[in-house]
Amino acid sequence: MAARGVVVIGAGQGGLDTVAALRAKGYGGPVTLVGEEPVPPYQRPPLSKGFLTGAVARAELTLRTESFFAAHDIALVSGDRAQHIEAERQRVRLASGSTLGYDKLVLATGSRPRTLPVPGMDLSGVLTLRTLADAEALRTALDGPPRQIVVLGAGFVGLELASTARVLGHDVTVVEAQRRVLARALTPQMSQWLAERHAQQGVRLLLGQEVTALHGTAAGEVAVVRLRDGRRLPADLVVVGVGALPNTQLAAEAGLLVGDGVVVDRWLRTDDRSVYAIGDCARFPSTRLGRHIRLESVQNASDQARCVAAAICGESAPYTAVPWFWSEQCALRLQMAGLIAGHDETVTVGDPDGARFSVLCFREGRLTGVESVGRPADHGIARRLLSSDTGPSPAEARTPGFDLKSYATKPSSPVPAPA
Amino acid sequence: MAKITYLHPNGTATVVDVQAPNTVMRGAKLHNIDGIEAQCGGSAQCGTCHVYVDEDSTVPLPPMDSVEDDVLYGTACPRRDSSRLSCQLPVTEEIDGLVVRLPEAQS
């Protein structure tokens, strides 16, 4: 029987990188990429930043031209949705009615924005941000006279949006249930420092506050955000950025193991050996943390895509990439390498007042994560050190004048020096 | 438009025509050249579009700024004098004939 090939569900970064890597590695069977959105794969990071200000044009978001898919014999199915996986027969049924047989199936279904269980979320003027269509709606809403904007959630999307809206001249308030911004992603020091930058820029931060309801006008447009303490914030636009939920329904219905993500092993295989899951939707064992985690980042989607493509081509290796993230807020470059969870000690190097510094996180004396602002060299070096499981001790990092660039480029260093 | 040669670590070469406005990184992505990852999409964040400009190349390239210089400290393969981030090299007619070498690994 002829090979049925590889079907990838989800045409985001992870899905696209999987099919591209399969062809780059010489995979010769049929390859199909199925995406729900009516457009070819595009970049998401600029959607909360440059795309809203106009600095990044629509055309720059496109990850590959249409001719790419034809040239590499990749069937791109846009605007169709995988509706059901018949795992035993190894085929997928699409909403349009067609079915696709597979030898290997890759789930790259991503995540969707969480909603808040409060009244008024369906009012007009309550937006969220995940897709290009969301971003286009938001750009239209932000393109005009100054408005009163309330952002719900001080995560990456919420803060990037708040900063962008402020740059565009709007009045911006951020409401966050946690007592600090980016509480899950950043150290308390970096949270505090970043919150001050937002305040300096004129973003109002209301931390440790919960929203209890949104109230609208008679015409059904959002007008007021009510908080638990009784405060009423006037708002003519509300943006909800309170995290994301993995898209696991398809996997669960197919009988695959699911629990805050599609559960996979170190090789990113689900409990069905012909099905893999990658990116935002996958819950994988982290060798660094010793437990299963889910990561929502371009790096994770992209590296997992390449790992799975390699496995399908017979070069199986477990997934061990060092996680990294970046964000742009308040005209700053914030970069994170490794994971800060579980750190028991931090050392700050550089100049926080000059917005050029790094926070080094240690656990039991070992470097586990580095947050950098305005220090791209520190970030890159941190990624190298973390991937080889080396790095300075806390005592070394505390030496006056210490910096990662000199540490990594000294002759005895484990990281190769510039030639 | 410019003709750009990407030399792979195994000695083979891929020669492609890249239109302006694009970058040397995007030229590689558009042609699915394995060995350029560009995980950050071209915003000089990640260092995974690292290339070595061929030593014999006489094509004029823009000077590197301090961010590119810093990012090049974190590349997977060693930085050399010829190292550049291909996302920071715009395609113009002037760079027609550029030859770049791809490193063994990007991440």
XYZ file of C-alpha atoms in Angstrom, chain A residues 35-333:
299
model
C -5.425 25.013 9.447
C -8.702 26.350 10.719
C -7.997 29.951 9.764
C -8.604 31.041 6.171
C -5.052 32.359 5.715
C -1.632 30.705 5.322
C 0.550 30.412 8.466
C 1.668 33.719 9.971
C 3.757 35.063 12.837
C 1.932 35.773 16.067
C 4.478 37.690 18.196
C 4.021 41.019 16.330
C 0.222 40.884 16.765
C 0.380 42.477 20.213
C 3.120 44.921 19.258
C 4.282 46.240 15.896
C 1.258 45.085 13.940
C -1.039 47.254 16.090
C 1.074 50.371 15.608
C 1.559 49.772 11.897
C 5.319 49.253 12.286
C 4.901 45.690 11.012
C 2.847 45.316 7.837
C 0.451 42.463 7.145
C 2.752 41.059 4.444
C 5.614 40.771 6.928
C 3.549 38.448 9.109
C 3.323 35.745 6.456
C 5.784 32.990 7.328
C 5.974 31.373 3.875
C 4.719 32.412 0.466
C 1.997 30.303 -1.152
C 4.481 29.078 -3.737
C 6.499 27.494 -0.927
C 3.807 24.888 -0.346
C 3.569 23.965 -4.012
C 7.334 23.896 -4.461
C 7.717 21.444 -1.575
C 4.676 19.365 -2.374
C 2.933 20.199 0.882
C -0.863 20.144 0.758
C -2.013 23.209 2.691
C -5.664 22.991 3.698
C -6.779 26.383 5.022
C -10.148 27.309 6.467
C -11.039 23.745 7.373
C -11.179 22.088 10.753
C -10.236 18.624 11.891
C -13.403 17.298 13.423
C -12.631 13.764 14.422
C -9.651 11.449 14.644
C -10.381 7.814 13.898
C -7.291 6.556 15.676
C -7.812 2.887 14.904
C -8.178 3.499 11.194
C -5.494 6.194 11.223
C -7.505 8.862 9.547
C -8.863 12.323 10.273
C -12.253 13.640 9.262
C -12.487 17.336 8.396
C -15.443 19.684 8.829
C -15.694 19.939 5.036
C -16.405 16.211 4.936
C -13.150 14.982 3.449
C -10.974 12.447 5.240
C -7.205 12.208 5.399
C -5.402 8.945 6.098
C -2.080 9.097 7.932
C 0.905 7.023 8.909
C 1.859 9.692 11.448
C -0.355 12.413 12.862
C 0.978 15.553 14.537
C -1.320 17.577 16.763
C -0.258 21.240 16.770
C -3.653 22.567 17.771
C -2.340 25.391 19.948
C -4.294 27.160 22.629
C -7.223 29.522 22.901
C -7.718 32.530 25.176
C -9.220 31.858 28.574
C -12.377 33.732 29.337
C -13.529 35.087 32.679
C -16.690 33.654 34.216
C -18.245 37.056 34.870
C -21.357 38.714 33.421
C -20.922 41.045 30.454
C -18.127 39.238 28.590
C -20.312 39.109 25.487
C -20.752 42.897 25.276
C -19.570 44.681 22.179
C -16.139 46.250 22.747
C -14.810 43.270 24.695
C -11.972 41.842 22.669
C -9.289 39.241 23.007
C -6.113 38.540 21.094
C -5.014 35.290 19.590
C -5.511 35.335 15.842
C -4.798 37.712 13.002
C -8.532 38.435 12.804
C -8.494 39.383 16.513
C -5.516 41.653 15.927
C -7.184 43.325 12.955
C -10.274 44.054 15.068
C -8.091 45.420 17.826
C -6.091 47.558 15.435
C -9.297 49.114 14.141
C -10.421 49.786 17.719
C -7.095 51.401 18.631
C -6.855 53.456 15.446
C -8.646 56.635 16.395
C -9.098 59.217 19.121
C -7.920 58.377 22.667
C -10.147 55.902 24.418
C -10.413 54.475 27.889
C -9.056 50.962 27.716
C -9.119 48.369 30.466
C -6.872 45.351 29.996
C -7.765 42.327 32.068
C -4.641 40.360 32.948
C -0.981 41.353 33.374
C 0.574 38.494 31.416
C 2.684 38.931 28.287
C -0.236 39.638 25.960
C -1.921 42.018 28.411
C 1.206 44.013 29.171
C 2.398 44.193 25.568
C -1.017 45.418 24.564
C -1.191 47.909 27.404
C 2.180 49.307 26.419
C 1.243 49.508 22.732
C -2.113 51.163 23.462
C -0.350 53.711 25.657
C 2.123 54.503 22.874
C -0.892 55.095 20.634
C -2.151 57.695 23.128
C -4.920 55.806 24.885
C -5.770 55.876 28.570
C -4.849 52.406 29.845
C -5.635 50.523 33.048
C -4.504 46.941 33.679
C -6.410 44.828 36.199
C -4.612 41.753 37.528
C -5.795 39.240 40.127
C -2.242 38.367 41.206
C -0.306 40.750 43.424
C 2.397 41.271 40.803
C 2.707 41.387 37.018
C 3.762 38.245 35.116
C 3.733 36.380 38.411
C 4.188 32.946 36.858
C 6.856 33.926 34.354
C 9.138 36.393 36.145
C 11.010 36.717 39.430
C 9.524 39.165 41.955
C 12.450 41.550 41.266
C 11.791 41.648 37.527
C 8.025 41.929 38.065
C 8.530 44.908 40.325
C 10.996 46.590 37.973
C 8.722 46.089 34.964
C 5.645 47.333 36.838
C 7.500 50.566 37.604
C 8.312 51.015 33.924
C 4.669 50.640 32.990
C 3.676 53.142 35.669
C 6.290 55.615 34.374
C 4.843 55.222 30.911
C 1.414 56.107 32.256
C -0.175 52.664 32.413
C -2.329 52.358 35.537
C -1.786 48.955 37.217
C -4.390 47.617 39.612
C -2.869 44.500 41.157
C -4.551 41.966 43.442
C -7.898 43.059 42.002
C -10.649 40.911 40.605
C -13.246 41.810 38.044
C -16.779 40.861 39.055
C -18.785 42.170 36.080
C -18.755 44.215 32.909
C -21.649 46.604 32.403
C -22.836 47.925 29.080
C -24.821 50.734 27.544
C -28.401 50.268 26.357
C -26.904 49.595 22.923
C -24.913 46.677 24.314
C -21.494 48.345 24.301
C -19.153 47.884 27.216
C -19.036 50.926 29.503
C -17.910 49.926 32.977
C -15.624 47.332 34.545
C -16.653 46.548 38.108
C -14.090 45.254 40.601
C -14.575 43.169 43.738
C -13.797 46.133 45.983
C -16.749 47.953 44.425
C -14.742 50.262 42.198
C -16.220 51.034 38.787
C -13.754 51.736 35.980
C -15.124 53.538 32.936
C -14.134 51.664 29.754
C -15.005 51.944 26.108
C -12.775 49.018 25.210
C -11.907 45.957 27.282
C -9.180 43.552 26.241
C -9.080 40.176 27.930
C -5.629 38.628 28.323
C -5.994 36.180 31.175
C -4.041 33.262 29.829
C -4.691 30.440 27.436
C -6.125 26.941 27.506
C -4.706 24.098 25.399
C -6.888 22.848 22.562
C -7.258 19.211 23.557
C -10.820 18.359 22.605
C -9.886 16.525 19.428
C -7.287 14.428 21.276
C -9.607 13.676 24.180
C -12.386 12.540 21.866
C -9.928 10.255 20.108
C -9.206 8.616 23.463
C -5.691 10.028 23.861
C -4.363 10.837 27.333
C -5.165 14.467 28.132
C -4.711 16.655 31.222
C -4.005 20.396 30.847
C -2.599 19.513 27.452
C -2.152 16.425 25.321
C 0.177 14.258 27.397
C 3.316 13.159 25.551
C 6.577 11.393 26.420
C 10.152 12.667 26.010
C 9.913 11.948 22.277
C 6.661 13.956 22.108
C 4.607 10.845 21.370
C 1.112 10.513 22.752
C -0.029 7.186 24.146
C -0.922 6.296 20.539
C 2.485 5.684 18.915
C 1.404 7.066 15.559
C 0.313 10.400 17.060
C 2.568 13.216 18.295
C 1.641 16.502 19.974
C 3.732 19.694 19.996
C 3.638 23.351 20.991
C 1.053 25.089 23.180
C -1.228 22.048 23.285
C 1.389 19.512 24.429
C 2.176 18.560 27.997
C 5.674 17.081 28.020
C 8.164 15.873 30.635
C 10.728 18.576 31.412
C 14.088 17.053 32.279
C 14.970 20.349 33.932
C 12.023 20.393 36.311
C 11.429 16.672 36.646
C 7.733 16.992 35.879
C 5.345 17.487 32.969
C 4.910 21.072 31.783
C 3.272 22.993 28.985
C 5.008 25.963 27.365
C 3.396 28.632 25.237
C 6.190 30.047 23.134
C 7.455 30.241 19.574
C 10.709 28.585 20.623
C 8.934 25.608 22.135
C 6.618 25.149 19.144
C 9.488 25.472 16.698
C 11.969 23.212 18.495
C 9.331 20.570 19.172
C 8.347 20.692 15.489
C 11.914 19.923 14.451
C 12.198 17.184 17.075
C 9.076 15.439 15.759
C 10.091 15.848 12.114
C 13.433 14.240 12.953
C 11.675 11.379 14.761
C 9.409 10.753 11.779
C 12.514 10.665 9.571
C 14.044 8.053 11.849
C 16.485 10.180 13.870
C 14.777 9.840 17.186
C 16.135 11.945 20.056
C 14.290 13.125 23.149
C 13.214 16.749 23.460
C 15.618 18.664 25.696
C 15.743 22.222 24.281
C 16.336 25.108 26.690
C 13.153 27.177 26.818
C 13.413 30.842 25.983
C 10.979 33.702 25.551
C 11.068 37.318 24.606
C 8.789 40.282 25.026
C 8.789 43.912 24.012
C 7.136 46.368 26.355
C 7.728 50.020 27.209
C 10.306 50.163 24.392
C 12.341 47.498 26.220
C 13.716 44.152 25.141
